[in-house]
Amino acid sequence: MANDMSTHTDTAITIRPCVQGDEQALALVGQSTFLEAFAGILDGADVIAHCQRQHDAQLYRDWLALPAMRLWLAEATPGGAPVGYLVLSPASLPVANPQPDDLEIKRIYLLHRFQGQRVGQRLMQAALAQARASGAGRVLLGVYAENHDALAFYARCGFAQLGRRTFRVGRTDYQDVILGMTL
């Protein structure tokens, strides 16, 4: 008898702050979710090159060593397999009125089959609670302009559009929407 792996409504997901040693799990989720989201949209060679640069374990190791960066990992239980994560950092997005206390949701990634179970919302709540506790006045994020599901999720969370930016993957430019939320 085959197992039905298409739904995971009975899988419990834990959210925890990341620690040194989580870099391989973060890299795996980053690469997997980027491929899952952009296969068939971006050139395959560009996806691979992007993941090698932007989802390398060393990048996450470096981020984990920075006190200004906060990362959370979503893990399936039992077993603790990584299924998502969120990175909160000092803001570096091009906005009209940058504030010194702005923070940025640099990445929030979740494997598709775990979406719709409030895991993204729980990751976001952890980050927003940390942002408020640190005294941030606003949280920013950038999202691919054609990612309508993500845009709808961020709107439900209370984010509003502040601007746009261009980002390059491989040889192609894409448009991001920059969103913000006042805390």
mmCIF file of N, CA, C and O in Angstrom, residues 70 72 86-93 95 97-108 123-142 154 157-162 177-183:
data_model
loop_
_atom_site.group_PDB
_atom_site.id
_atom_site.type_symbol
_atom_site.label_atom_id
_atom_site.label_comp_id
_atom_site.label_asym_id
_atom_site.label_seq_id
_atom_site.Cartn_x
_atom_site.Cartn_y
_atom_site.Cartn_z
ATOM 1 N N ARG A 70 18.535 37.461 12.725
ATOM 2 C CA ARG A 70 17.751 36.457 13.464
ATOM 3 C C ARG A 70 17.144 35.499 12.448
ATOM 4 O O ARG A 70 16.587 35.929 11.439
ATOM 5 N N TRP A 72 14.817 31.728 12.014
ATOM 6 C CA TRP A 72 13.966 30.704 12.607
ATOM 7 C C TRP A 72 13.824 29.568 11.618
ATOM 8 O O TRP A 72 13.727 29.789 10.413
ATOM 9 N N LEU A 86 12.814 31.540 8.157
ATOM 10 C CA LEU A 86 12.673 32.986 7.991
ATOM 11 C C LEU A 86 13.953 33.646 8.475
ATOM 12 O O LEU A 86 14.530 33.224 9.479
ATOM 13 N N VAL A 87 14.388 34.690 7.738
ATOM 14 C CA VAL A 87 15.564 35.483 8.102
ATOM 15 C C VAL A 87 15.121 36.924 8.315
ATOM 16 O O VAL A 87 14.514 37.527 7.431
ATOM 17 N N LEU A 88 15.417 37.467 9.487
ATOM 18 C CA LEU A 88 15.157 38.866 9.824
ATOM 19 C C LEU A 88 16.502 39.565 9.952
ATOM 20 O O LEU A 88 17.385 39.087 10.666
ATOM 21 N N SER A 89 16.649 40.690 9.256
ATOM 22 C CA SER A 89 17.942 41.376 9.226
ATOM 23 C C SER A 89 17.743 42.885 9.237
ATOM 24 O O SER A 89 16.631 43.365 9.028
ATOM 25 N N PRO A 90 18.820 43.632 9.429
ATOM 26 C CA PRO A 90 18.727 45.068 9.187
ATOM 27 C C PRO A 90 18.288 45.286 7.730
ATOM 28 O O PRO A 90 18.676 44.531 6.841
ATOM 29 N N ALA A 91 17.490 46.306 7.500
ATOM 30 C CA ALA A 91 16.922 46.533 6.165
ATOM 31 C C ALA A 91 17.973 47.066 5.199
ATOM 32 O O ALA A 91 18.802 47.907 5.560
ATOM 33 N N SER A 92 17.899 46.569 3.966
ATOM 34 C CA SER A 92 18.782 47.058 2.908
ATOM 35 C C SER A 92 18.013 47.270 1.607
ATOM 36 O O SER A 92 18.621 47.353 0.553
ATOM 37 N N LEU A 93 16.702 47.369 1.697
ATOM 38 C CA LEU A 93 15.872 47.557 0.506
ATOM 39 C C LEU A 93 15.805 49.032 0.124
ATOM 40 O O LEU A 93 15.794 49.903 0.999
ATOM 41 N N VAL A 95 14.030 52.007 -0.360
ATOM 42 C CA VAL A 95 12.735 52.642 -0.095
ATOM 43 C C VAL A 95 12.928 54.152 -0.031
ATOM 44 O O VAL A 95 14.035 54.636 0.225
ATOM 45 N N ASN A 97 11.902 56.456 2.137
ATOM 46 C CA ASN A 97 12.222 57.043 3.441
ATOM 47 C C ASN A 97 12.798 55.992 4.379
ATOM 48 O O ASN A 97 12.150 55.583 5.339
ATOM 49 N N PRO A 98 14.033 55.564 4.139
ATOM 50 C CA PRO A 98 14.591 54.542 5.031
ATOM 51 C C PRO A 98 14.740 55.077 6.451
ATOM 52 O O PRO A 98 15.090 56.241 6.649
ATOM 53 N N GLN A 99 14.430 54.231 7.400
ATOM 54 C CA GLN A 99 14.557 54.575 8.814
ATOM 55 C C GLN A 99 15.683 53.744 9.413
ATOM 56 O O GLN A 99 15.859 52.583 9.037
ATOM 57 N N PRO A 100 16.434 54.290 10.347
ATOM 58 C CA PRO A 100 17.568 53.544 10.912
ATOM 59 C C PRO A 100 17.144 52.281 11.665
ATOM 60 O O PRO A 100 17.943 51.358 11.803
ATOM 61 N N ASP A 101 15.899 52.240 12.126
ATOM 62 C CA ASP A 101 15.454 51.063 12.867
ATOM 63 C C ASP A 101 14.626 50.095 12.011
ATOM 64 O O ASP A 101 14.060 49.142 12.527
ATOM 65 N N ASP A 102 14.569 50.318 10.689
ATOM 66 C CA ASP A 102 13.869 49.385 9.800
ATOM 67 C C ASP A 102 14.535 48.016 9.860
ATOM 68 O O ASP A 102 15.758 47.907 9.897
ATOM 69 N N LEU A 103 13.712 46.992 9.857
ATOM 70 C CA LEU A 103 14.196 45.626 9.720
ATOM 71 C C LEU A 103 13.605 45.036 8.452
ATOM 72 O O LEU A 103 12.622 45.559 7.915
ATOM 73 N N GLU A 104 14.199 43.960 7.988
ATOM 74 C CA GLU A 104 13.772 43.336 6.732
ATOM 75 C C GLU A 104 13.580 41.842 6.910
ATOM 76 O O GLU A 104 14.430 41.175 7.495
ATOM 77 N N ILE A 105 12.461 41.352 6.409
ATOM 78 C CA ILE A 105 12.288 39.910 6.251
ATOM 79 C C ILE A 105 13.065 39.583 4.972
ATOM 80 O O ILE A 105 12.575 39.784 3.870
ATOM 81 N N LYS A 106 14.289 39.166 5.144
ATOM 82 C CA LYS A 106 15.166 38.928 3.997
ATOM 83 C C LYS A 106 14.732 37.682 3.238
ATOM 84 O O LYS A 106 14.795 37.642 2.017
ATOM 85 N N ARG A 107 14.291 36.689 3.968
ATOM 86 C CA ARG A 107 13.814 35.455 3.342
ATOM 87 C C ARG A 107 12.761 34.818 4.237
ATOM 88 O O ARG A 107 12.914 34.769 5.445
ATOM 89 N N ILE A 108 11.715 34.336 3.600
ATOM 90 C CA ILE A 108 10.755 33.462 4.264
ATOM 91 C C ILE A 108 10.395 32.412 3.224
ATOM 92 O O ILE A 108 9.782 32.716 2.210
ATOM 93 N N LEU A 123 5.949 31.623 11.440
ATOM 94 C CA LEU A 123 7.279 32.181 11.227
ATOM 95 C C LEU A 123 7.214 33.710 11.254
ATOM 96 O O LEU A 123 8.045 34.370 11.889
ATOM 97 N N MET A 124 6.215 34.257 10.565
ATOM 98 C CA MET A 124 6.058 35.711 10.517
ATOM 99 C C MET A 124 5.792 36.264 11.916
ATOM 100 O O MET A 124 6.355 37.301 12.290
ATOM 101 N N GLN A 125 4.959 35.609 12.700
ATOM 102 C CA GLN A 125 4.675 36.079 14.057
ATOM 103 C C GLN A 125 5.935 36.111 14.914
ATOM 104 O O GLN A 125 6.139 37.047 15.689
ATOM 105 N N ALA A 126 6.788 35.106 14.765
ATOM 106 C CA ALA A 126 8.041 35.086 15.524
ATOM 107 C C ALA A 126 8.916 36.273 15.142
ATOM 108 O O ALA A 126 9.479 36.953 16.012
ATOM 109 N N ALA A 127 9.007 36.539 13.842
ATOM 110 C CA ALA A 127 9.841 37.653 13.375
ATOM 111 C C ALA A 127 9.272 38.995 13.802
ATOM 112 O O ALA A 127 10.016 39.886 14.237
ATOM 113 N N LEU A 128 7.968 39.172 13.693
ATOM 114 C CA LEU A 128 7.356 40.449 14.071
ATOM 115 C C LEU A 128 7.464 40.685 15.575
ATOM 116 O O LEU A 128 7.685 41.817 16.013
ATOM 117 N N ALA A 129 7.342 39.636 16.365
ATOM 118 C CA ALA A 129 7.520 39.779 17.814
ATOM 119 C C ALA A 129 8.953 40.211 18.129
ATOM 120 O O ALA A 129 9.174 41.088 18.976
ATOM 121 N N GLN A 130 9.924 39.625 17.449
ATOM 122 C CA GLN A 130 11.330 40.008 17.643
ATOM 123 C C GLN A 130 11.548 41.448 17.203
ATOM 124 O O GLN A 130 12.233 42.213 17.881
ATOM 125 N N ALA A 131 10.952 41.842 16.061
ATOM 126 C CA ALA A 131 11.109 43.209 15.560
ATOM 127 C C ALA A 131 10.548 44.213 16.560
ATOM 128 O O ALA A 131 11.186 45.237 16.841
ATOM 129 N N ARG A 132 9.371 43.924 17.094
ATOM 130 C CA ARG A 132 8.777 44.820 18.094
ATOM 131 C C ARG A 132 9.647 44.888 19.346
ATOM 132 O O ARG A 132 9.890 45.972 19.889
ATOM 133 N N ALA A 133 10.122 43.738 19.804
ATOM 134 C CA ALA A 133 10.950 43.696 21.013
ATOM 135 C C ALA A 133 12.261 44.466 20.831
ATOM 136 O O ALA A 133 12.788 45.020 21.795
ATOM 137 N N SER A 134 12.753 44.510 19.609
ATOM 138 C CA SER A 134 14.007 45.227 19.360
ATOM 139 C C SER A 134 13.793 46.722 19.135
ATOM 140 O O SER A 134 14.756 47.465 18.982
ATOM 141 N N GLY A 135 12.526 47.157 19.097
ATOM 142 C CA GLY A 135 12.226 48.576 18.928
ATOM 143 C C GLY A 135 12.115 49.033 17.485
ATOM 144 O O GLY A 135 12.091 50.241 17.229
ATOM 145 N N ALA A 136 12.042 48.113 16.559
ATOM 146 C CA ALA A 136 11.896 48.496 15.150
ATOM 147 C C ALA A 136 10.565 49.199 14.935
ATOM 148 O O ALA A 136 9.561 48.844 15.548
ATOM 149 N N GLY A 137 10.570 50.186 14.072
ATOM 150 C CA GLY A 137 9.338 50.897 13.754
ATOM 151 C C GLY A 137 8.633 50.350 12.536
ATOM 152 O O GLY A 137 7.439 50.580 12.341
ATOM 153 N N ARG A 138 9.401 49.592 11.719
ATOM 154 C CA ARG A 138 8.825 49.093 10.469
ATOM 155 C C ARG A 138 9.586 47.840 10.044
ATOM 156 O O ARG A 138 10.783 47.710 10.273
ATOM 157 N N VAL A 139 8.857 46.949 9.384
ATOM 158 C CA VAL A 139 9.452 45.762 8.783
ATOM 159 C C VAL A 139 9.181 45.829 7.288
ATOM 160 O O VAL A 139 8.053 46.103 6.861
ATOM 161 N N LEU A 140 10.223 45.588 6.508
ATOM 162 C CA LEU A 140 10.147 45.620 5.046
ATOM 163 C C LEU A 140 10.414 44.228 4.486
ATOM 164 O O LEU A 140 10.999 43.383 5.158
ATOM 165 N N LEU A 141 10.009 44.023 3.240
ATOM 166 C CA LEU A 141 10.378 42.803 2.527
ATOM 167 C C LEU A 141 10.223 43.034 1.034
ATOM 168 O O LEU A 141 9.490 43.920 0.599
ATOM 169 N N GLY A 142 10.925 42.230 0.259
ATOM 170 C CA GLY A 142 10.797 42.244 -1.189
ATOM 171 C C GLY A 142 10.288 40.897 -1.648
ATOM 172 O O GLY A 142 10.686 39.862 -1.116
ATOM 173 N N TYR A 154 1.227 38.192 2.309
ATOM 174 C CA TYR A 154 1.754 39.390 2.962
ATOM 175 C C TYR A 154 0.658 40.426 3.196
ATOM 176 O O TYR A 154 0.664 41.103 4.227
ATOM 177 N N CYS A 157 -1.115 39.526 6.232
ATOM 178 C CA CYS A 157 -0.293 39.818 7.410
ATOM 179 C C CYS A 157 -0.278 41.306 7.746
ATOM 180 O O CYS A 157 0.146 41.681 8.839
ATOM 181 N N GLY A 158 -0.699 42.153 6.816
ATOM 182 C CA GLY A 158 -0.739 43.589 7.082
ATOM 183 C C GLY A 158 0.299 44.418 6.346
ATOM 184 O O GLY A 158 0.465 45.599 6.639
ATOM 185 N N PHE A 159 1.009 43.835 5.395
ATOM 186 C CA PHE A 159 2.000 44.569 4.616
ATOM 187 C C PHE A 159 1.325 45.330 3.484
ATOM 188 O O PHE A 159 0.325 44.877 2.932
ATOM 189 N N ALA A 160 1.894 46.491 3.135
ATOM 190 C CA ALA A 160 1.400 47.322 2.036
ATOM 191 C C ALA A 160 2.568 47.660 1.110
ATOM 192 O O ALA A 160 3.722 47.741 1.555
ATOM 193 N N GLN A 161 2.256 47.907 -0.145
ATOM 194 C CA GLN A 161 3.299 48.191 -1.127
ATOM 195 C C GLN A 161 3.924 49.557 -0.898
ATOM 196 O O GLN A 161 3.230 50.557 -0.721
ATOM 197 N N LEU A 162 5.270 49.578 -0.944
ATOM 198 C CA LEU A 162 6.034 50.816 -0.794
ATOM 199 C C LEU A 162 6.792 51.177 -2.065
ATOM 200 O O LEU A 162 7.166 52.331 -2.242
ATOM 201 N N VAL A 177 8.308 43.520 -5.728
ATOM 202 C CA VAL A 177 7.499 44.526 -5.052
ATOM 203 C C VAL A 177 8.096 44.669 -3.655
ATOM 204 O O VAL A 177 8.410 43.661 -2.995
ATOM 205 N N ILE A 178 8.298 45.898 -3.213
ATOM 206 C CA ILE A 178 8.775 46.148 -1.849
ATOM 207 C C ILE A 178 7.566 46.471 -0.985
ATOM 208 O O ILE A 178 6.779 47.355 -1.325
ATOM 209 N N LEU A 179 7.424 45.724 0.087
ATOM 210 C CA LEU A 179 6.295 45.868 1.002
ATOM 211 C C LEU A 179 6.809 46.323 2.368
ATOM 212 O O LEU A 179 7.956 46.058 2.731
ATOM 213 N N GLY A 180 5.942 46.979 3.115
ATOM 214 C CA GLY A 180 6.296 47.387 4.461
ATOM 215 C C GLY A 180 5.117 47.312 5.411
ATOM 216 O O GLY A 180 3.955 47.347 4.988
ATOM 217 N N MET A 181 5.443 47.193 6.683
ATOM 218 C CA MET A 181 4.442 47.181 7.735
ATOM 219 C C MET A 181 4.975 48.035 8.880
ATOM 220 O O MET A 181 6.083 47.813 9.371
ATOM 221 N N THR A 182 4.178 49.012 9.302
ATOM 222 C CA THR A 182 4.530 49.800 10.472
ATOM 223 C C THR A 182 4.135 49.026 11.712
ATOM 224 O O THR A 182 3.038 48.473 11.784
ATOM 225 N N LEU A 183 5.053 48.974 12.670
ATOM 226 C CA LEU A 183 4.780 48.212 13.908
ATOM 227 C C LEU A 183 4.182 49.106 14.973
ATOM 228 O O LEU A 183 4.313 50.288 14.983
#
